[in-house]
PDB file of C-alpha atoms in Angstrom:
ATOM      1  CA  UNK A  47      -4.008 -14.896 -30.312  1.00  0.00           C
ATOM      2  CA  UNK A  48      -2.499 -16.432 -27.206  1.00  0.00           C
ATOM      3  CA  UNK A  49      -3.504 -20.075 -26.913  1.00  0.00           C
ATOM      4  CA  UNK A  50      -4.089 -21.476 -23.440  1.00  0.00           C
ATOM      5  CA  UNK A  51      -3.934 -25.264 -23.191  1.00  0.00           C
ATOM      6  CA  UNK A  52      -5.444 -26.984 -20.174  1.00  0.00           C
ATOM      7  CA  UNK A  53      -5.288 -30.626 -19.171  1.00  0.00           C
ATOM      8  CA  UNK A  54      -8.459 -32.477 -18.194  1.00  0.00           C
ATOM      9  CA  UNK A  55      -8.653 -36.105 -17.153  1.00  0.00           C
ATOM     10  CA  UNK A  56     -11.221 -38.283 -18.880  1.00  0.00           C
ATOM     11  CA  UNK A  57     -11.649 -42.012 -19.099  1.00  0.00           C
ATOM     12  CA  UNK A  58     -10.569 -41.950 -22.769  1.00  0.00           C
ATOM     13  CA  UNK A  59      -7.640 -39.592 -22.516  1.00  0.00           C
ATOM     14  CA  UNK A  60      -4.211 -40.115 -21.049  1.00  0.00           C
ATOM     15  CA  UNK A  61      -3.461 -38.282 -17.859  1.00  0.00           C
ATOM     16  CA  UNK A  62      -2.232 -34.738 -18.485  1.00  0.00           C
ATOM     17  CA  UNK A  63      -3.073 -34.848 -22.218  1.00  0.00           C
ATOM     18  CA  UNK A  64      -4.573 -31.563 -23.451  1.00  0.00           C
ATOM     19  CA  UNK A  65      -8.095 -31.588 -24.749  1.00  0.00           C
ATOM     20  CA  UNK A  66      -7.762 -30.160 -28.252  1.00  0.00           C
ATOM     21  CA  UNK A  67     -11.239 -28.716 -28.192  1.00  0.00           C
ATOM     22  CA  UNK A  68      -9.910 -25.921 -26.010  1.00  0.00           C
ATOM     23  CA  UNK A  69      -7.055 -24.962 -28.314  1.00  0.00           C
ATOM     24  CA  UNK A  70      -9.047 -22.276 -30.104  1.00  0.00           C
ATOM     25  CA  UNK A  71     -10.327 -20.593 -26.975  1.00  0.00           C
ATOM     26  CA  UNK A  72      -8.851 -18.277 -24.366  1.00  0.00           C
ATOM     27  CA  UNK A  73     -12.021 -18.313 -22.294  1.00  0.00           C
ATOM     28  CA  UNK A  74     -11.178 -21.173 -19.948  1.00  0.00           C
ATOM     29  CA  UNK A  75      -9.119 -21.360 -16.765  1.00  0.00           C
ATOM     30  CA  UNK A  76      -8.602 -24.717 -15.052  1.00  0.00           C
ATOM     31  CA  UNK A  77     -11.458 -26.053 -17.121  1.00  0.00           C
ATOM     32  CA  UNK A  78     -13.889 -23.301 -16.050  1.00  0.00           C
ATOM     33  CA  UNK A  79     -15.688 -21.011 -18.491  1.00  0.00           C
ATOM     34  CA  UNK A  80     -14.389 -17.742 -17.075  1.00  0.00           C
ATOM     35  CA  UNK A  81     -17.074 -15.409 -18.418  1.00  0.00           C
ATOM     36  CA  UNK A  82     -19.583 -17.401 -16.401  1.00  0.00           C
ATOM     37  CA  UNK A  83     -17.507 -17.691 -13.234  1.00  0.00           C
ATOM     38  CA  UNK A  84     -16.748 -13.944 -13.196  1.00  0.00           C
ATOM     39  CA  UNK A  85     -20.387 -13.208 -12.406  1.00  0.00           C
ATOM     40  CA  UNK A  86     -19.580 -12.743  -8.698  1.00  0.00           C
ATOM     41  CA  UNK A  87     -15.924 -11.765  -9.038  1.00  0.00           C
ATOM     42  CA  UNK A  88     -14.446  -8.464  -7.869  1.00  0.00           C
ATOM     43  CA  UNK A  89     -11.384  -6.438  -8.829  1.00  0.00           C
ATOM     44  CA  UNK A  90      -9.142  -4.561  -6.409  1.00  0.00           C
ATOM     45  CA  UNK A  91      -6.133  -2.269  -6.757  1.00  0.00           C
ATOM     46  CA  UNK A  92      -3.884  -1.080  -3.944  1.00  0.00           C
ATOM     47  CA  UNK A  93      -1.289   1.413  -5.118  1.00  0.00           C
ATOM     48  CA  UNK A  94       1.322   3.415  -3.264  1.00  0.00           C
ATOM     49  CA  UNK A  95       4.647   5.132  -3.578  1.00  0.00           C
ATOM     50  CA  UNK A  96       6.581   1.854  -3.611  1.00  0.00           C
ATOM     51  CA  UNK A  97       4.414  -0.666  -5.445  1.00  0.00           C
ATOM     52  CA  UNK A  98       1.000  -1.389  -6.922  1.00  0.00           C
ATOM     53  CA  UNK A  99      -0.909  -4.625  -6.394  1.00  0.00           C
ATOM     54  CA  UNK A 100      -3.835  -5.723  -8.543  1.00  0.00           C
ATOM     55  CA  UNK A 101      -6.095  -8.608  -7.570  1.00  0.00           C
ATOM     56  CA  UNK A 102      -9.191 -10.375  -8.769  1.00  0.00           C
ATOM     57  CA  UNK A 103     -11.129 -12.661  -6.462  1.00  0.00           C
ATOM     58  CA  UNK A 104     -12.953 -15.391  -8.360  1.00  0.00           C
ATOM     59  CA  UNK A 105     -15.036 -17.984  -6.521  1.00  0.00           C
ATOM     60  CA  UNK A 106     -13.097 -17.363  -3.324  1.00  0.00           C
ATOM     61  CA  UNK A 107      -9.673 -17.618  -4.975  1.00  0.00           C
ATOM     62  CA  UNK A 108      -7.524 -14.471  -5.129  1.00  0.00           C
ATOM     63  CA  UNK A 109      -5.281 -13.958  -8.139  1.00  0.00           C
ATOM     64  CA  UNK A 110      -2.837 -11.074  -7.679  1.00  0.00           C
ATOM     65  CA  UNK A 111       0.144  -9.431  -9.329  1.00  0.00           C
ATOM     66  CA  UNK A 112       2.556  -6.709  -8.282  1.00  0.00           C
ATOM     67  CA  UNK A 113       3.818  -3.852 -10.435  1.00  0.00           C
ATOM     68  CA  UNK A 114       5.687  -0.589  -9.822  1.00  0.00           C
ATOM     69  CA  UNK A 115       4.849   2.544  -7.851  1.00  0.00           C
ATOM     70  CA  UNK A 116       1.434   4.158  -8.363  1.00  0.00           C
ATOM     71  CA  UNK A 117       1.001   7.608  -6.834  1.00  0.00           C
ATOM     72  CA  UNK A 118      -1.337   9.521  -9.125  1.00  0.00           C
ATOM     73  CA  UNK A 119      -0.393  12.913  -7.719  1.00  0.00           C
ATOM     74  CA  UNK A 120       3.311  12.313  -8.293  1.00  0.00           C
ATOM     75  CA  UNK A 121       2.982  10.854 -11.807  1.00  0.00           C
ATOM     76  CA  UNK A 122      -0.529  10.195 -13.077  1.00  0.00           C
ATOM     77  CA  UNK A 123       0.373   8.673 -16.450  1.00  0.00           C
ATOM     78  CA  UNK A 124       3.043   6.343 -15.071  1.00  0.00           C
ATOM     79  CA  UNK A 125       0.671   5.191 -12.333  1.00  0.00           C
ATOM     80  CA  UNK A 126      -2.051   4.383 -14.865  1.00  0.00           C
ATOM     81  CA  UNK A 127       0.437   2.355 -16.896  1.00  0.00           C
ATOM     82  CA  UNK A 128       1.351   0.330 -13.796  1.00  0.00           C
ATOM     83  CA  UNK A 129      -2.295  -0.369 -13.012  1.00  0.00           C
ATOM     84  CA  UNK A 130      -3.111  -1.282 -16.610  1.00  0.00           C
ATOM     85  CA  UNK A 131      -0.137  -3.635 -16.650  1.00  0.00           C
ATOM     86  CA  UNK A 132      -1.460  -5.350 -13.542  1.00  0.00           C
ATOM     87  CA  UNK A 133      -4.967  -5.694 -14.946  1.00  0.00           C
ATOM     88  CA  UNK A 134      -3.588  -7.102 -18.188  1.00  0.00           C
ATOM     89  CA  UNK A 135      -1.495  -9.665 -16.325  1.00  0.00           C
ATOM     90  CA  UNK A 136      -4.530 -10.772 -14.308  1.00  0.00           C
ATOM     91  CA  UNK A 137      -6.577 -11.071 -17.500  1.00  0.00           C
ATOM     92  CA  UNK A 138      -3.880 -13.241 -19.043  1.00  0.00           C
ATOM     93  CA  UNK A 139      -3.715 -15.406 -15.920  1.00  0.00           C
ATOM     94  CA  UNK A 140      -7.466 -15.954 -15.973  1.00  0.00           C
ATOM     95  CA  UNK A 141      -7.618 -16.224 -19.792  1.00  0.00           C
ATOM     96  CA  UNK A 142     -10.212 -13.489 -20.127  1.00  0.00           C
ATOM     97  CA  UNK A 143     -10.351 -10.154 -21.908  1.00  0.00           C
ATOM     98  CA  UNK A 144      -9.271  -7.016 -20.063  1.00  0.00           C
ATOM     99  CA  UNK A 145     -12.772  -5.665 -20.639  1.00  0.00           C
ATOM    100  CA  UNK A 146     -14.202  -8.591 -18.652  1.00  0.00           C
ATOM    101  CA  UNK A 147     -12.239  -7.351 -15.639  1.00  0.00           C
ATOM    102  CA  UNK A 148     -12.911  -3.635 -16.064  1.00  0.00           C
ATOM    103  CA  UNK A 149     -16.644  -4.338 -15.944  1.00  0.00           C
ATOM    104  CA  UNK A 150     -16.387  -5.996 -12.535  1.00  0.00           C
ATOM    105  CA  UNK A 151     -17.229  -4.245  -9.260  1.00  0.00           C
ATOM    106  CA  UNK A 152     -13.926  -2.712  -8.237  1.00  0.00           C
ATOM    107  CA  UNK A 153     -12.262  -0.787  -5.464  1.00  0.00           C
ATOM    108  CA  UNK A 154      -9.180   1.244  -6.310  1.00  0.00           C
ATOM    109  CA  UNK A 155      -7.165   2.624  -3.406  1.00  0.00           C
ATOM    110  CA  UNK A 156      -4.290   4.833  -4.529  1.00  0.00           C
ATOM    111  CA  UNK A 157      -1.804   7.180  -3.008  1.00  0.00           C
ATOM    112  CA  UNK A 158      -2.373  10.652  -4.411  1.00  0.00           C
ATOM    113  CA  UNK A 159      -6.156  10.550  -4.866  1.00  0.00           C
ATOM    114  CA  UNK A 160      -6.989  13.805  -3.119  1.00  0.00           C
ATOM    115  CA  UNK A 161     -10.392  14.678  -4.594  1.00  0.00           C
ATOM    116  CA  UNK A 162     -13.266  13.437  -6.749  1.00  0.00           C
ATOM    117  CA  UNK A 163     -11.748  14.943  -9.888  1.00  0.00           C
ATOM    118  CA  UNK A 164      -8.646  12.751  -9.659  1.00  0.00           C
ATOM    119  CA  UNK A 165     -10.801   9.752  -8.737  1.00  0.00           C
ATOM    120  CA  UNK A 166     -12.901  10.222 -11.881  1.00  0.00           C
ATOM    121  CA  UNK A 167      -9.758  10.594 -14.011  1.00  0.00           C
ATOM    122  CA  UNK A 168      -8.438   7.290 -12.666  1.00  0.00           C
ATOM    123  CA  UNK A 169     -11.720   5.481 -13.281  1.00  0.00           C
ATOM    124  CA  UNK A 170     -11.906   6.841 -16.826  1.00  0.00           C
ATOM    125  CA  UNK A 171      -8.257   6.087 -17.619  1.00  0.00           C
ATOM    126  CA  UNK A 172      -8.676   2.465 -16.514  1.00  0.00           C
ATOM    127  CA  UNK A 173     -12.034   2.047 -18.223  1.00  0.00           C
ATOM    128  CA  UNK A 174     -13.715   0.825 -15.047  1.00  0.00           C
ATOM    129  CA  UNK A 175     -17.502   0.789 -15.286  1.00  0.00           C
ATOM    130  CA  UNK A 176     -18.403   0.017 -11.662  1.00  0.00           C
ATOM    131  CA  UNK A 177     -15.733   1.262  -9.340  1.00  0.00           C
ATOM    132  CA  UNK A 178     -15.111   3.206  -6.195  1.00  0.00           C
ATOM    133  CA  UNK A 179     -11.827   5.105  -6.432  1.00  0.00           C
ATOM    134  CA  UNK A 180     -10.309   6.488  -3.245  1.00  0.00           C
ATOM    135  CA  UNK A 181      -6.987   7.228  -1.634  1.00  0.00           C
ATOM    136  CA  UNK A 182      -5.097   4.276  -0.187  1.00  0.00           C
ATOM    137  CA  UNK A 183      -6.185   4.780   3.423  1.00  0.00           C
ATOM    138  CA  UNK A 184      -9.598   3.001   3.514  1.00  0.00           C
ATOM    139  CA  UNK A 185      -8.149  -0.219   2.100  1.00  0.00           C
ATOM    140  CA  UNK A 186      -5.338  -0.231   4.635  1.00  0.00           C
ATOM    141  CA  UNK A 187      -7.763   0.391   7.501  1.00  0.00           C
ATOM    142  CA  UNK A 188     -10.257  -2.271   6.413  1.00  0.00           C
ATOM    143  CA  UNK A 189      -7.492  -4.753   5.718  1.00  0.00           C
ATOM    144  CA  UNK A 190      -5.910  -4.315   9.148  1.00  0.00           C
ATOM    145  CA  UNK A 191      -9.081  -4.245  11.252  1.00  0.00           C
ATOM    146  CA  UNK A 192     -11.608  -6.111   9.083  1.00  0.00           C
ATOM    147  CA  UNK A 193     -14.946  -5.121  10.661  1.00  0.00           C
ATOM    148  CA  UNK A 194     -13.573  -4.627  14.187  1.00  0.00           C
ATOM    149  CA  UNK A 195     -13.202  -1.338  16.062  1.00  0.00           C
ATOM    150  CA  UNK A 196      -9.649  -0.102  16.415  1.00  0.00           C
ATOM    151  CA  UNK A 197      -6.915   2.215  15.240  1.00  0.00           C
ATOM    152  CA  UNK A 198      -4.051   1.864  12.804  1.00  0.00           C
ATOM    153  CA  UNK A 199      -0.869   3.852  12.371  1.00  0.00           C
ATOM    154  CA  UNK A 200       0.295   3.218   8.839  1.00  0.00           C
ATOM    155  CA  UNK A 201       3.850   4.327   8.136  1.00  0.00           C
ATOM    156  CA  UNK A 202       5.396   3.226   4.884  1.00  0.00           C
ATOM    157  CA  UNK A 203       6.754   5.564   2.228  1.00  0.00           C
ATOM    158  CA  UNK A 204       3.871   7.819   3.308  1.00  0.00           C
ATOM    159  CA  UNK A 205       1.846   7.798   6.522  1.00  0.00           C
ATOM    160  CA  UNK A 206      -1.528   8.307   8.151  1.00  0.00           C
ATOM    161  CA  UNK A 207      -3.385   7.399  11.318  1.00  0.00           C
ATOM    162  CA  UNK A 208      -6.958   6.103  11.149  1.00  0.00           C
ATOM    163  CA  UNK A 209      -9.690   4.771  13.387  1.00  0.00           C
ATOM    164  CA  UNK A 210     -12.731   2.585  12.813  1.00  0.00           C
ATOM    165  CA  UNK A 211     -15.706   2.450  15.150  1.00  0.00           C
ATOM    166  CA  UNK A 212     -19.018   0.845  14.259  1.00  0.00           C
ATOM    167  CA  UNK A 213     -17.731   0.655  10.637  1.00  0.00           C
ATOM    168  CA  UNK A 214     -17.270   4.457  10.552  1.00  0.00           C
ATOM    169  CA  UNK A 215     -13.794   5.448   9.391  1.00  0.00           C
ATOM    170  CA  UNK A 216     -11.840   8.544  10.447  1.00  0.00           C
ATOM    171  CA  UNK A 217      -8.475   9.600   9.077  1.00  0.00           C
ATOM    172  CA  UNK A 218      -5.657  11.968   9.990  1.00  0.00           C
ATOM    173  CA  UNK A 219      -2.646  12.685   7.809  1.00  0.00           C
ATOM    174  CA  UNK A 220      -1.679  11.205   4.499  1.00  0.00           C
ATOM    175  CA  UNK A 221      -1.197  14.570   2.802  1.00  0.00           C
ATOM    176  CA  UNK A 222       2.028  13.688   1.046  1.00  0.00           C
ATOM    177  CA  UNK A 223       5.736  14.310   1.560  1.00  0.00           C
ATOM    178  CA  UNK A 224       5.652  18.088   1.159  1.00  0.00           C
ATOM    179  CA  UNK A 225       2.856  18.906   3.598  1.00  0.00           C
ATOM    180  CA  UNK A 226       2.710  15.850   5.823  1.00  0.00           C
ATOM    181  CA  UNK A 227       3.499  12.127   6.025  1.00  0.00           C
ATOM    182  CA  UNK A 228       4.982  12.541   9.490  1.00  0.00           C
ATOM    183  CA  UNK A 229       6.596   9.372  10.876  1.00  0.00           C
ATOM    184  CA  UNK A 230       6.816   7.849   7.398  1.00  0.00           C
ATOM    185  CA  UNK A 231       9.996   6.297   6.076  1.00  0.00           C
ATOM    186  CA  UNK A 232      10.710   9.297   3.870  1.00  0.00           C
ATOM    187  CA  UNK A 233      10.125  11.634   6.827  1.00  0.00           C
ATOM    188  CA  UNK A 234      12.588   9.626   8.919  1.00  0.00           C
ATOM    189  CA  UNK A 235      15.201   9.728   6.171  1.00  0.00           C
ATOM    190  CA  UNK A 236      14.761  13.461   5.623  1.00  0.00           C
ATOM    191  CA  UNK A 237      14.868  14.134   9.385  1.00  0.00           C
ATOM    192  CA  UNK A 238      18.130  12.192   9.644  1.00  0.00           C
ATOM    193  CA  UNK A 239      19.743  14.225   6.868  1.00  0.00           C
ATOM    194  CA  UNK A 240      18.626  17.457   8.527  1.00  0.00           C
ATOM    195  CA  UNK A 241      20.170  16.335  11.803  1.00  0.00           C
ATOM    196  CA  UNK A 242      23.428  15.546  10.019  1.00  0.00           C
ATOM    197  CA  UNK A 243      23.490  19.120   8.709  1.00  0.00           C
ATOM    198  CA  UNK A 244      22.673  20.421  12.186  1.00  0.00           C
ATOM    199  CA  UNK A 245      25.712  18.546  13.479  1.00  0.00           C
ATOM    200  CA  UNK A 246      27.852  20.416  10.952  1.00  0.00           C
ATOM    201  CA  UNK A 247      26.504  23.680  12.396  1.00  0.00           C
ATOM    202  CA  UNK A 248      27.255  22.303  15.876  1.00  0.00           C
ATOM    203  CA  UNK A 249      23.665  22.767  17.038  1.00  0.00           C
ATOM    204  CA  UNK A 250      23.173  19.014  17.163  1.00  0.00           C
ATOM    205  CA  UNK A 251      25.562  16.490  18.672  1.00  0.00           C
ATOM    206  CA  UNK A 252      27.508  14.382  16.230  1.00  0.00           C
ATOM    207  CA  UNK A 253      26.553  10.733  16.491  1.00  0.00           C
ATOM    208  CA  UNK A 254      27.516   7.608  14.628  1.00  0.00           C
ATOM    209  CA  UNK A 255      24.409   8.113  12.473  1.00  0.00           C
ATOM    210  CA  UNK A 256      25.075  11.725  11.520  1.00  0.00           C
ATOM    211  CA  UNK A 257      28.740  11.013  10.847  1.00  0.00           C
ATOM    212  CA  UNK A 258      27.906   8.011   8.647  1.00  0.00           C
ATOM    213  CA  UNK A 259      25.484  10.120   6.611  1.00  0.00           C
ATOM    214  CA  UNK A 260      28.117  12.805   6.113  1.00  0.00           C
ATOM    215  CA  UNK A 261      30.651  10.154   5.116  1.00  0.00           C
ATOM    216  CA  UNK A 262      28.247   8.414   2.739  1.00  0.00           C
ATOM    217  CA  UNK A 263      27.322  11.644   0.937  1.00  0.00           C
ATOM    218  CA  UNK A 264      30.808  13.013   1.024  1.00  0.00           C
ATOM    219  CA  UNK A 265      29.985  16.297   2.718  1.00  0.00           C
ATOM    220  CA  UNK A 266      27.166  18.596   3.743  1.00  0.00           C
ATOM    221  CA  UNK A 267      27.065  19.776   0.114  1.00  0.00           C
ATOM    222  CA  UNK A 268      26.465  16.198  -0.984  1.00  0.00           C
ATOM    223  CA  UNK A 269      23.508  15.923   1.365  1.00  0.00           C
ATOM    224  CA  UNK A 270      22.006  19.176   0.104  1.00  0.00           C
ATOM    225  CA  UNK A 271      22.470  18.109  -3.519  1.00  0.00           C
ATOM    226  CA  UNK A 272      20.816  14.737  -2.866  1.00  0.00           C
ATOM    227  CA  UNK A 273      17.899  16.275  -0.972  1.00  0.00           C
ATOM    228  CA  UNK A 274      17.218  18.661  -3.822  1.00  0.00           C
ATOM    229  CA  UNK A 275      16.512  15.856  -6.261  1.00  0.00           C
ATOM    230  CA  UNK A 276      15.531  12.890  -4.067  1.00  0.00           C
ATOM    231  CA  UNK A 277      12.153  11.208  -4.399  1.00  0.00           C
ATOM    232  CA  UNK A 278      10.156  10.083  -1.347  1.00  0.00           C
ATOM    233  CA  UNK A 279      11.295   6.530  -2.053  1.00  0.00           C
ATOM    234  CA  UNK A 280      14.946   7.606  -2.061  1.00  0.00           C
ATOM    235  CA  UNK A 281      14.497   9.442   1.225  1.00  0.00           C
ATOM    236  CA  UNK A 282      12.734   6.390   2.610  1.00  0.00           C
ATOM    237  CA  UNK A 283      15.643   4.151   1.649  1.00  0.00           C
ATOM    238  CA  UNK A 284      17.621   5.861   4.441  1.00  0.00           C
ATOM    239  CA  UNK A 285      15.114   4.854   7.132  1.00  0.00           C
ATOM    240  CA  UNK A 286      16.613   1.395   7.848  1.00  0.00           C
ATOM    241  CA  UNK A 287      19.878   3.114   8.734  1.00  0.00           C
ATOM    242  CA  UNK A 288      17.996   5.157  11.333  1.00  0.00           C
ATOM    243  CA  UNK A 289      16.056   2.241  12.837  1.00  0.00           C
ATOM    244  CA  UNK A 290      19.229   0.159  13.063  1.00  0.00           C
ATOM    245  CA  UNK A 291      21.109   3.020  14.717  1.00  0.00           C
ATOM    246  CA  UNK A 292      18.252   3.526  17.189  1.00  0.00           C
ATOM    247  CA  UNK A 293      18.432  -0.122  18.244  1.00  0.00           C
ATOM    248  CA  UNK A 294      22.155   0.392  18.842  1.00  0.00           C
ATOM    249  CA  UNK A 295      21.405   3.337  21.134  1.00  0.00           C
ATOM    250  CA  UNK A 296      22.339   6.212  18.830  1.00  0.00           C
ATOM    251  CA  UNK A 297      20.968   9.359  20.479  1.00  0.00           C
ATOM    252  CA  UNK A 298      20.051  11.140  17.258  1.00  0.00           C
ATOM    253  CA  UNK A 299      18.327   8.067  15.810  1.00  0.00           C
ATOM    254  CA  UNK A 300      16.384   7.548  19.025  1.00  0.00           C
ATOM    255  CA  UNK A 301      15.349  11.222  18.975  1.00  0.00           C
ATOM    256  CA  UNK A 302      13.944  10.771  15.462  1.00  0.00           C
ATOM    257  CA  UNK A 303      12.070   7.604  16.364  1.00  0.00           C
ATOM    258  CA  UNK A 304      10.648   9.191  19.512  1.00  0.00           C
ATOM    259  CA  UNK A 305       9.413  12.163  17.482  1.00  0.00           C
ATOM    260  CA  UNK A 306       7.603   9.814  15.096  1.00  0.00           C
ATOM    261  CA  UNK A 307       6.031   7.867  17.954  1.00  0.00           C
ATOM    262  CA  UNK A 308       4.919  11.079  19.645  1.00  0.00           C
ATOM    263  CA  UNK A 309       3.171  12.118  16.440  1.00  0.00           C
ATOM    264  CA  UNK A 310       1.373   8.752  16.250  1.00  0.00           C
ATOM    265  CA  UNK A 311       0.246   8.984  19.881  1.00  0.00           C
ATOM    266  CA  UNK A 312      -0.983  12.555  19.408  1.00  0.00           C
ATOM    267  CA  UNK A 313      -2.995  11.684  16.297  1.00  0.00           C
ATOM    268  CA  UNK A 314      -4.446   8.611  18.020  1.00  0.00           C
ATOM    269  CA  UNK A 315      -5.694  10.760  20.885  1.00  0.00           C
ATOM    270  CA  UNK A 316      -7.244  13.245  18.476  1.00  0.00           C
ATOM    271  CA  UNK A 317      -9.084  10.398  16.761  1.00  0.00           C
ATOM    272  CA  UNK A 318     -10.524   9.330  20.103  1.00  0.00           C
ATOM    273  CA  UNK A 319      -8.343   6.340  20.918  1.00  0.00           C
ATOM    274  CA  UNK A 320      -8.881   4.957  24.425  1.00  0.00           C
ATOM    275  CA  UNK A 321      -7.171   2.151  26.368  1.00  0.00           C
ATOM    276  CA  UNK A 322      -8.476  -1.340  25.525  1.00  0.00           C
ATOM    277  CA  UNK A 323      -8.956  -0.342  21.886  1.00  0.00           C
ATOM    278  CA  UNK A 324      -6.791  -2.369  19.505  1.00  0.00           C
ATOM    279  CA  UNK A 325      -3.906  -0.720  17.678  1.00  0.00           C
ATOM    280  CA  UNK A 326      -2.304  -2.045  14.508  1.00  0.00           C
ATOM    281  CA  UNK A 327       1.053  -0.762  13.295  1.00  0.00           C
ATOM    282  CA  UNK A 328       1.133  -1.252   9.524  1.00  0.00           C
ATOM    283  CA  UNK A 329       3.632  -0.297   6.873  1.00  0.00           C
ATOM    284  CA  UNK A 330       7.327  -1.016   6.753  1.00  0.00           C
ATOM    285  CA  UNK A 331       8.547   1.317   9.488  1.00  0.00           C
ATOM    286  CA  UNK A 332       5.554   1.387  11.861  1.00  0.00           C
ATOM    287  CA  UNK A 333       6.567  -1.624  14.000  1.00  0.00           C
ATOM    288  CA  UNK A 334       9.804   0.149  14.916  1.00  0.00           C
ATOM    289  CA  UNK A 335       7.787   2.802  16.763  1.00  0.00           C
ATOM    290  CA  UNK A 336       6.205   0.323  19.181  1.00  0.00           C
ATOM    291  CA  UNK A 337       8.944   0.631  21.809  1.00  0.00           C
ATOM    292  CA  UNK A 338       8.612   4.436  21.813  1.00  0.00           C
ATOM    293  CA  UNK A 339       4.829   4.634  22.262  1.00  0.00           C
ATOM    294  CA  UNK A 340       3.230   5.233  25.689  1.00  0.00           C
ATOM    295  CA  UNK A 341       2.887   2.055  27.746  1.00  0.00           C
ATOM    296  CA  UNK A 342      -0.921   2.176  27.525  1.00  0.00           C
ATOM    297  CA  UNK A 343      -0.709   2.051  23.745  1.00  0.00           C
ATOM    298  CA  UNK A 344       1.989  -0.611  23.649  1.00  0.00           C
ATOM    299  CA  UNK A 345      -0.236  -3.015  25.569  1.00  0.00           C
ATOM    300  CA  UNK A 346      -2.984  -2.736  22.940  1.00  0.00           C
ATOM    301  CA  UNK A 347      -0.859  -3.416  19.859  1.00  0.00           C
ATOM    302  CA  UNK A 348      -2.264  -6.285  17.815  1.00  0.00           C
ATOM    303  CA  UNK A 349      -1.172  -7.865  14.523  1.00  0.00           C
ATOM    304  CA  UNK A 350      -3.280  -6.730  11.556  1.00  0.00           C
ATOM    305  CA  UNK A 351      -6.040  -9.034  10.358  1.00  0.00           C
ATOM    306  CA  UNK A 352      -4.932  -8.592   6.760  1.00  0.00           C
ATOM    307  CA  UNK A 353      -3.139  -6.314   4.347  1.00  0.00           C
ATOM    308  CA  UNK A 354      -4.354  -3.345   2.273  1.00  0.00           C
ATOM    309  CA  UNK A 355      -5.089  -5.581  -0.708  1.00  0.00           C
ATOM    310  CA  UNK A 356      -7.336  -7.691   1.536  1.00  0.00           C
ATOM    311  CA  UNK A 357      -9.138  -4.515   2.530  1.00  0.00           C
ATOM    312  CA  UNK A 358      -9.466  -3.399  -1.081  1.00  0.00           C
ATOM    313  CA  UNK A 359     -11.085  -6.713  -2.004  1.00  0.00           C
ATOM    314  CA  UNK A 360     -13.499  -6.411   0.931  1.00  0.00           C
ATOM    315  CA  UNK A 361     -14.449  -2.888  -0.141  1.00  0.00           C
ATOM    316  CA  UNK A 362     -14.869  -4.049  -3.745  1.00  0.00           C
ATOM    317  CA  UNK A 363     -17.502  -6.515  -2.539  1.00  0.00           C
ATOM    318  CA  UNK A 364     -19.500  -3.562  -1.236  1.00  0.00           C
ATOM    319  CA  UNK A 365     -19.715  -2.085  -4.750  1.00  0.00           C
ATOM    320  CA  UNK A 366     -23.095  -3.187  -6.192  1.00  0.00           C
ATOM    321  CA  UNK A 367     -23.083  -6.082  -8.657  1.00  0.00           C
ATOM    322  CA  UNK A 368     -25.214  -5.835 -11.762  1.00  0.00           C
ATOM    323  CA  UNK A 369     -26.561  -8.937 -13.409  1.00  0.00           C
ATOM    324  CA  UNK A 370     -27.789  -8.846 -16.977  1.00  0.00           C
TER     325      UNK A 370
END
């Protein structure tokens, strides 16, 4: 059994001396009986193609850890292992049993949750007794906008556009790298490789970007070989090369960035965006699209109120608590 030793000041003990009465217990954290203080705690998980974050909010204090990628459509078992690792680490931090956490109201937002069947599989695999399991979009939207009306364009490894009005959420995109994820980092990387191949066929001008890609991969054959085995994360790793080239004025890079921004603007219009409605650009590559958006949209860009994990915690608080 792991022994957690905590220091408590008393009139009869030296400062920072452990109280030996706690040596046989793992149920205390900073001198608090954790099974009692967890009565109003919540658990949240935000998982995507790059990382997974697990958090527990206890008495207004958020304890969080980060593990590896968690896309349950790409690799269900590996994603569950990442989430379980995060929950276990939180339990160890708080000196409670894993079961104490899995019984909490929880919100789980994961890339790859496409229907109720997958959501139920996730809940069962994690042993969660009171949880709402969804894709990763609601947490990102709530985190960015809190309870305010607005729109977000989230472009990380994957992508989606979403709006919130009067607490009603609407979503467009987020269907994964094969059928969607336009304007995402992996989409940008894949687009850049395709343009490099087009330059070989002389149907696209050769630019510094396309030539560098050909040089880096050795040839067009090297690009084709890489693309045949690359994961979304590996495609996405090429995106910084594109954004940097666009800033330098590379025509091909700017063409790619403009195409992504045009997609965002089109989806925003379809979701009912109007001038004077706030826009948040979230995810690693989204801010790079700001310069390419229509002027009316640029003027409404606001920093997000929080991050997806913040949104997941907020949504977890909406899951009913049960008191014995």
